[in-house]
GROMACS .gro file of C-alpha atoms in nm:
model
  339
    1MET     CA    1   9.240  13.560   9.023
    2PHE     CA    2   9.582  13.669   9.144
    3GLY     CA    3   9.739  13.521   8.831
    4THR     CA    4   9.520  13.756   8.624
    5PHE     CA    5   9.513  14.059   8.853
    6ASP     CA    6   9.885  14.102   8.922
    7PRO     CA    7  10.012  14.059   8.562
    8GLY     CA    8   9.735  14.295   8.446
    9LEU     CA    9   9.861  14.568   8.677
   10VAL     CA   10  10.218  14.512   8.559
   11LEU     CA   11  10.105  14.532   8.198
   12ILE     CA   12   9.912  14.855   8.253
   13GLY     CA   13  10.210  15.010   8.434
   14ASN     CA   14  10.451  14.920   8.156
   15VAL     CA   15  10.212  15.051   7.887
   16VAL     CA   16  10.177  15.384   8.071
   17LEU     CA   17  10.559  15.407   8.103
   18ALA     CA   18  10.591  15.345   7.731
   19VAL     CA   19  10.333  15.616   7.650
   20VAL     CA   20  10.505  15.870   7.877
   21LEU     CA   21  10.844  15.781   7.729
   22LEU     CA   22  10.721  15.821   7.371
   23SER     CA   23  10.519  16.139   7.426
   24LEU     CA   24  10.794  16.318   7.619
   25GLY     CA   25  11.074  16.161   7.417
   26PHE     CA   26  10.965  16.341   7.102
   27ARG     CA   27  10.944  16.670   7.292
   28VAL     CA   28  11.293  16.614   7.431
   29ALA     CA   29  11.411  16.554   7.077
   30ASP     CA   30  11.279  16.889   6.952
   31GLY     CA   31  11.415  17.067   7.260
   32SER     CA   32  11.085  17.176   7.414
   33VAL     CA   33  11.133  16.958   7.728
   34ALA     CA   34  11.449  16.899   7.926
   35VAL     CA   35  11.582  16.547   7.979
   36GLY     CA   36  11.545  16.586   8.357
   37ILE     CA   37  11.170  16.639   8.319
   38LEU     CA   38  11.146  16.315   8.117
   39ILE     CA   39  11.334  16.119   8.383
   40GLY     CA   40  11.126  16.273   8.661
   41ALA     CA   41  10.800  16.189   8.480
   42LEU     CA   42  10.912  15.826   8.432
   43LEU     CA   43  11.006  15.793   8.800
   44TYR     CA   44  10.677  15.946   8.914
   45THR     CA   45  10.482  15.713   8.685
   46ARG     CA   46  10.674  15.412   8.816
   47GLN     CA   47  10.611  15.514   9.178
   48PHE     CA   48  10.241  15.560   9.102
   49PHE     CA   49  10.192  15.192   9.016
   50ALA     CA   50  10.405  15.055   9.306
   51PRO     CA   51  10.117  15.087   9.563
   52ALA     CA   52   9.882  14.919   9.316
   53GLN     CA   53  10.114  14.616   9.297
   54GLU     CA   54  10.135  14.606   9.676
   55LEU     CA   55   9.756  14.611   9.682
   56ALA     CA   56   9.755  14.310   9.451
   57MET     CA   57   9.990  14.125   9.687
   58PHE     CA   58   9.768  14.213   9.981
   59TYR     CA   59   9.464  14.087   9.793
   60ASN     CA   60   9.639  13.756   9.730
   61SER     CA   61   9.728  13.720  10.100
   62TYR     CA   62   9.370  13.807  10.193
   63GLN     CA   63   9.231  13.537   9.965
   64SER     CA   64   9.473  13.279  10.106
   65ALA     CA   65   9.383  13.375  10.462
   66ALA     CA   66   9.011  13.353  10.385
   67ALA     CA   67   9.056  13.003  10.239
   68ALA     CA   68   9.266  12.891  10.538
   69LEU     CA   69   9.009  13.032  10.781
   70GLU     CA   70   8.738  12.831  10.611
   71LYS     CA   71   8.941  12.511  10.651
   72ILE     CA   72   9.024  12.586  11.015
   73SER     CA   73   8.658  12.658  11.088
   74GLY     CA   74   8.568  12.320  10.938
   75VAL     CA   75   8.819  12.146  11.163
   76LEU     CA   76   8.696  12.328  11.475
   77GLU     CA   77   8.336  12.239  11.395
   78GLU     CA   78   8.423  11.872  11.347
   79LYS     CA   79   8.305  11.654  11.633
   80PRO     CA   80   8.578  11.413  11.753
   81SER     CA   81   8.500  11.045  11.713
   82VAL     CA   82   8.694  10.977  12.035
   83PRO     CA   83   8.579  11.249  12.278
   84ASP     CA   84   8.756  11.320  12.605
   85PRO     CA   85   8.567  11.213  12.918
   86THR     CA   86   8.370  11.481  13.100
   87ARG     CA   87   8.470  11.337  13.439
   88PRO     CA   88   8.800  11.155  13.380
   89ILE     CA   89   8.927  10.889  13.617
   90ASP     CA   90   9.293  10.916  13.717
   91LEU     CA   91   9.508  10.605  13.692
   92ARG     CA   92   9.860  10.725  13.764
   93ARG     CA   93  10.004  10.381  13.840
   94ALA     CA   94   9.860  10.134  13.596
   95GLN     CA   95   9.948   9.766  13.613
   96GLY     CA   96   9.880   9.681  13.249
   97GLY     CA   97   9.583   9.446  13.253
   98VAL     CA   98   9.376   9.485  12.935
   99ARG     CA   99   9.030   9.339  12.882
  100PHE     CA  100   8.786   9.335  12.590
  101ASP     CA  101   8.437   9.277  12.724
  102ALA     CA  102   8.198   9.160  12.449
  103ASP     CA  103   8.325   9.425  12.212
  104GLU     CA  104   8.193   9.486  11.866
  105PHE     CA  105   8.353   9.729  11.627
  106ALA     CA  106   8.261   9.857  11.283
  107TYR     CA  107   8.400  10.144  11.081
  108LYS     CA  108   8.168  10.399  10.922
  109SER     CA  109   8.042  10.131  10.690
  110ASP     CA  110   7.806   9.862  10.811
  111ARG     CA  111   8.072   9.590  10.788
  112VAL     CA  112   8.156   9.462  11.135
  113VAL     CA  113   8.531   9.409  11.183
  114LEU     CA  114   8.526   9.263  11.535
  115PRO     CA  115   8.204   9.074  11.614
  116GLU     CA  116   8.136   9.011  11.986
  117PHE     CA  117   8.502   9.007  12.080
  118THR     CA  118   8.610   8.902  12.431
  119LEU     CA  119   8.973   8.887  12.538
  120ASP     CA  120   9.161   8.910  12.867
  121ILE     CA  121   9.531   9.006  12.865
  122PRO     CA  122   9.685   8.982  13.214
  123ALA     CA  123   9.934   9.243  13.326
  124GLY     CA  124  10.291   9.164  13.224
  125GLN     CA  125  10.200   8.913  12.953
  126THR     CA  126  10.352   8.929  12.605
  127ILE     CA  127  10.114   8.815  12.333
  128ALA     CA  128  10.155   8.789  11.958
  129LEU     CA  129   9.868   8.853  11.717
  130VAL     CA  130   9.903   8.648  11.402
  131GLY     CA  131   9.671   8.623  11.107
  132SER     CA  132   9.616   8.702  10.745
  133THR     CA  133   9.572   9.056  10.615
  134GLY     CA  134   9.234   9.198  10.716
  135ALA     CA  135   9.187   8.966  11.012
  136GLY     CA  136   9.147   9.261  11.252
  137LYS     CA  137   9.487   9.265  11.420
  138SER     CA  138   9.560   9.636  11.368
  139THR     CA  139   9.202   9.725  11.460
  140LEU     CA  140   9.250   9.544  11.789
  141ALA     CA  141   9.568   9.742  11.857
  142LYS     CA  142   9.397  10.071  11.773
  143LEU     CA  143   9.115   9.991  12.014
  144ILE     CA  144   9.369   9.932  12.293
  145SER     CA  145   9.535  10.265  12.211
  146ARG     CA  146   9.189  10.426  12.190
  147PHE     CA  147   9.233  10.555  11.841
  148TYR     CA  148   8.877  10.424  11.810
  149ASP     CA  149   8.602  10.338  12.055
  150PRO     CA  150   8.415  10.008  12.024
  151SER     CA  151   8.065  10.020  11.879
  152LYS     CA  152   7.948   9.794  12.161
  153GLY     CA  153   8.109   9.673  12.481
  154ALA     CA  154   8.414   9.825  12.646
  155VAL     CA  155   8.793   9.810  12.647
  156SER     CA  156   8.937   9.852  12.996
  157LEU     CA  157   9.280   9.903  13.149
  158ASP     CA  158   9.308   9.764  13.502
  159GLY     CA  159   8.928   9.756  13.520
  160VAL     CA  160   8.884  10.120  13.408
  161ASP     CA  161   8.700  10.184  13.082
  162LEU     CA  162   8.932  10.366  12.840
  163ARG     CA  163   8.649  10.607  12.762
  164LYS     CA  164   8.654  10.722  13.125
  165LEU     CA  165   9.032  10.726  13.170
  166HIS     CA  166   9.215  11.059  13.181
  167PRO     CA  167   9.382  11.121  12.841
  168LYS     CA  168   9.721  11.196  12.999
  169ASP     CA  169   9.715  10.873  13.198
  170LEU     CA  170   9.605  10.681  12.888
  171ARG     CA  171   9.886  10.815  12.668
  172ARG     CA  172  10.140  10.762  12.944
  173ALA     CA  173  10.030  10.402  13.008
  174ILE     CA  174   9.981  10.282  12.648
  175VAL     CA  175  10.232  10.340  12.367
  176MET     CA  176  10.201  10.211  12.013
  177VAL     CA  177  10.487  10.170  11.764
  178ALA     CA  178  10.346  10.158  11.412
  179GLN     CA  179  10.500  10.018  11.095
  180GLU     CA  180  10.565  10.366  10.953
  181ALA     CA  181  10.799  10.557  11.185
  182TYR     CA  182  10.759  10.935  11.176
  183LEU     CA  183  11.053  11.154  11.273
  184PHE     CA  184  11.037  11.530  11.318
  185SER     CA  185  11.293  11.786  11.207
  186GLY     CA  186  11.553  11.800  11.480
  187THR     CA  187  11.837  11.601  11.627
  188VAL     CA  188  11.842  11.229  11.696
  189ALA     CA  189  11.834  11.299  12.069
  190ASP     CA  190  11.530  11.526  12.033
  191ASN     CA  191  11.339  11.260  11.842
  192ILE     CA  192  11.415  10.994  12.102
  193ALA     CA  193  11.327  11.231  12.387
  194LEU     CA  194  10.982  11.288  12.235
  195GLY     CA  195  10.866  10.993  12.446
  196LYS     CA  196  10.998  11.165  12.759
  197PRO     CA  197  11.066  11.537  12.707
  198ASP     CA  198  11.254  11.577  13.037
  199ALA     CA  199  11.488  11.284  12.969
  200THR     CA  200  11.858  11.329  13.033
  201ARG     CA  201  12.128  11.250  12.778
  202ASP     CA  202  12.220  10.933  12.971
  203GLU     CA  203  11.859  10.811  12.951
  204ILE     CA  204  11.850  10.881  12.578
  205VAL     CA  205  12.173  10.690  12.517
  206ARG     CA  206  12.057  10.404  12.739
  207ALA     CA  207  11.730  10.374  12.543
  208ALA     CA  208  11.917  10.376  12.212
  209LYS     CA  209  12.154  10.103  12.332
  210ALA     CA  210  11.862   9.892  12.453
  211VAL     CA  211  11.721   9.862  12.099
  212GLY     CA  212  12.053   9.859  11.913
  213ALA     CA  213  12.022  10.213  11.775
  214ASP     CA  214  12.346  10.336  11.930
  215THR     CA  215  12.566  10.179  11.660
  216PHE     CA  216  12.440  10.390  11.370
  217ASN     CA  217  12.381  10.693  11.595
  218GLU     CA  218  12.750  10.711  11.679
  219SER     CA  219  12.840  10.676  11.310
  220LEU     CA  220  12.644  10.991  11.218
  221PRO     CA  221  12.846  11.313  11.161
  222ASN     CA  222  12.744  11.472  11.493
  223GLY     CA  223  12.627  11.161  11.674
  224TYR     CA  224  12.311  11.218  11.874
  225ASP     CA  225  12.320  11.587  11.779
  226THR     CA  226  12.281  11.512  11.407
  227ASP     CA  227  11.975  11.667  11.244
  228VAL     CA  228  11.761  11.394  11.084
  229ASN     CA  229  11.598  11.648  10.848
  230LYS     CA  230  11.231  11.665  10.761
  231ARG     CA  231  11.051  11.334  10.827
  232GLY     CA  232  11.384  11.167  10.899
  233GLY     CA  233  11.508  11.195  10.542
  234ARG     CA  234  11.870  11.167  10.654
  235VAL     CA  235  11.833  10.814  10.792
  236SER     CA  236  11.704  10.494  10.637
  237ALA     CA  237  11.365  10.334  10.702
  238GLY     CA  238  11.517  10.074  10.932
  239GLN     CA  239  11.706  10.337  11.128
  240ARG     CA  240  11.386  10.540  11.165
  241GLN     CA  241  11.219  10.232  11.305
  242LEU     CA  242  11.498  10.180  11.559
  243LEU     CA  243  11.461  10.542  11.672
  244SER     CA  244  11.087  10.492  11.715
  245PHE     CA  245  11.165  10.188  11.933
  246ALA     CA  246  11.397  10.399  12.146
  247ARG     CA  247  11.131  10.671  12.167
  248ALA     CA  248  10.874  10.419  12.289
  249PHE     CA  249  11.105  10.253  12.540
  250ILE     CA  250  11.216  10.579  12.698
  251ALA     CA  251  10.848  10.656  12.761
  252ASP     CA  252  10.838  10.341  12.978
  253PRO     CA  253  10.470  10.246  12.921
  254VAL     CA  254  10.293   9.964  13.102
  255VAL     CA  255  10.136   9.851  12.773
  256LEU     CA  256  10.347   9.845  12.457
  257ILE     CA  257  10.194   9.770  12.117
  258LEU     CA  258  10.415   9.681  11.823
  259ASP     CA  259  10.216   9.692  11.498
  260GLU     CA  260  10.443   9.536  11.234
  261ALA     CA  261  10.719   9.742  11.394
  262THR     CA  262  11.002   9.525  11.262
  263ALA     CA  263  10.883   9.518  10.902
  264SER     CA  264  11.137   9.782  10.793
  265LEU     CA  265  11.433   9.607  10.955
  266ASP     CA  266  11.674   9.367  10.792
  267ILE     CA  267  11.739   9.030  10.952
  268PRO     CA  268  12.052   9.131  11.154
  269SER     CA  269  11.881   9.447  11.282
  270GLU     CA  270  11.566   9.253  11.366
  271ARG     CA  271  11.764   9.001  11.570
  272LEU     CA  272  11.939   9.283  11.752
  273VAL     CA  273  11.605   9.444  11.834
  274GLN     CA  274  11.462   9.111  11.950
  275GLU     CA  275  11.745   9.074  12.197
  276GLY     CA  276  11.651   9.410  12.344
  277LEU     CA  277  11.281   9.327  12.336
  278GLN     CA  278  11.321   9.014  12.545
  279SER     CA  279  11.456   9.216  12.836
  280LEU     CA  280  11.251   9.531  12.788
  281LEU     CA  281  10.915   9.351  12.758
  282SER     CA  282  10.964   9.136  13.064
  283ASP     CA  283  10.798   9.379  13.308
  284ARG     CA  284  10.520   9.517  13.090
  285THR     CA  285  10.218   9.406  12.891
  286ALA     CA  286  10.306   9.374  12.524
  287VAL     CA  287  10.097   9.315  12.214
  288ILE     CA  288  10.303   9.222  11.908
  289ILE     CA  289  10.145   9.217  11.563
  290ALA     CA  290  10.375   9.045  11.318
  291HIS     CA  291  10.375   8.863  10.988
  292ARG     CA  292  10.733   8.753  11.046
  293PHE     CA  293  10.716   8.442  11.258
  294SER     CA  294  11.066   8.507  11.386
  295THR     CA  295  10.914   8.786  11.598
  296VAL     CA  296  10.650   8.554  11.744
  297ALA     CA  297  10.920   8.350  11.920
  298ILE     CA  298  10.961   8.612  12.196
  299ALA     CA  299  10.590   8.597  12.289
  300GLY     CA  300  10.458   8.376  12.564
  301ARG     CA  301  10.110   8.358  12.412
  302VAL     CA  302   9.998   8.350  12.049
  303LEU     CA  303   9.652   8.448  11.924
  304ILE     CA  304   9.553   8.346  11.571
  305MET     CA  305   9.287   8.580  11.430
  306GLU     CA  306   9.059   8.522  11.135
  307HIS     CA  307   8.773   8.755  11.033
  308GLY     CA  308   8.782   8.939  11.363
  309ARG     CA  309   8.772   8.625  11.579
  310ILE     CA  310   9.034   8.430  11.770
  311VAL     CA  311   9.057   8.081  11.622
  312GLU     CA  312   9.360   7.967  11.823
  313ASP     CA  313   9.494   8.073  12.162
  314GLY     CA  314   9.797   7.923  12.327
  315THR     CA  315  10.172   7.919  12.368
  316PRO     CA  316  10.385   7.913  12.050
  317PRO     CA  317  10.477   7.554  11.965
  318ARG     CA  318  10.843   7.461  11.971
  319ASP     CA  319  10.808   7.279  11.643
  320PRO     CA  320  10.546   7.463  11.433
  321ILE     CA  321  10.624   7.247  11.129
  322ALA     CA  322  10.494   6.939  11.306
  323GLY     CA  323  10.163   7.103  11.397
  324THR     CA  324   9.838   7.075  11.204
  325GLY     CA  325   9.653   7.385  11.326
  326ARG     CA  326   9.609   7.728  11.177
  327PHE     CA  327   9.940   7.845  11.326
  328ALA     CA  328  10.126   7.566  11.150
  329GLN     CA  329   9.957   7.656  10.818
  330LEU     CA  330  10.052   8.023  10.850
  331HIS     CA  331  10.406   7.930  10.950
  332ALA     CA  332  10.438   7.701  10.647
  333ALA     CA  333  10.314   7.979  10.416
  334TRP     CA  334  10.563   8.222  10.569
  335ARG     CA  335  10.847   7.969  10.534
  336ASP     CA  336  10.760   7.910  10.168
  337SER     CA  337  10.765   8.285  10.102
  338LEU     CA  338  11.130   8.298  10.215
  339VAL     CA  339  11.245   8.037   9.966
   0.00000   0.00000   0.00000
């Protein structure tokens, strides 16, 4: 409507100017009207249509605001799928023990992703979730982070149901690093400090060094004060992933979830991150989802998932090639993909 309304007003204004110019121009030519009167009439005519054009701009802004208000109203009326507890339980000092108690989860469709799932992760244990695509590994991580609630059963942290836990305590205790790292417009230091807004510069640098992000940070034009631009467009995908690691580590959670977090890293960067992970994951519960079996080596417990169920549970074998189980088959397929 604005595309029709605004050009129409401009067209009418120009046509009226042309009519005034022609009608008075002939009278100026025969000497019955002074040139000053012609100029004054043209200026008055031009000023007459200026408010009309402003009205068209206002109408356009009004239509945009009405459309935005409709969208905002729809968002406000939407009921959250993960509601906050009415009487939250505080858990300021969590230990990190996670338990799935006969959980069942299905998305909006009727297809059940996790059927009758039971799992106990002791505090301080590092486990690796391995399995084919669609086995339910990421769904399991999202349930721990409470991005979803189970359809049946409960997921608990130190014996407290996540649905009853205070949201601030939940987000402080559990941190998830996804495969796609999202950086905000701002400096490198600001993006790292997102995990701990009151962090000092020394803490930011220490977190970056812990994951091997200090090398490329110092090579940037302004170091840690370099603006990464919108969505981190100034740095590569691997560098964005390293910054997300530093952001997670500076938050110091008791439960750390890595969902394919090393997928964007090259082999040297991945080895550098693994060196930092071995020391940083020693005092916290960690859940590592990985298709690269080089990442599984730092875990003390490996869970093989198929169709939402755990088919193998144990320590990673020293010689996976010699094995005959599902882990050995997946490792062989991964090794063949590298050739």
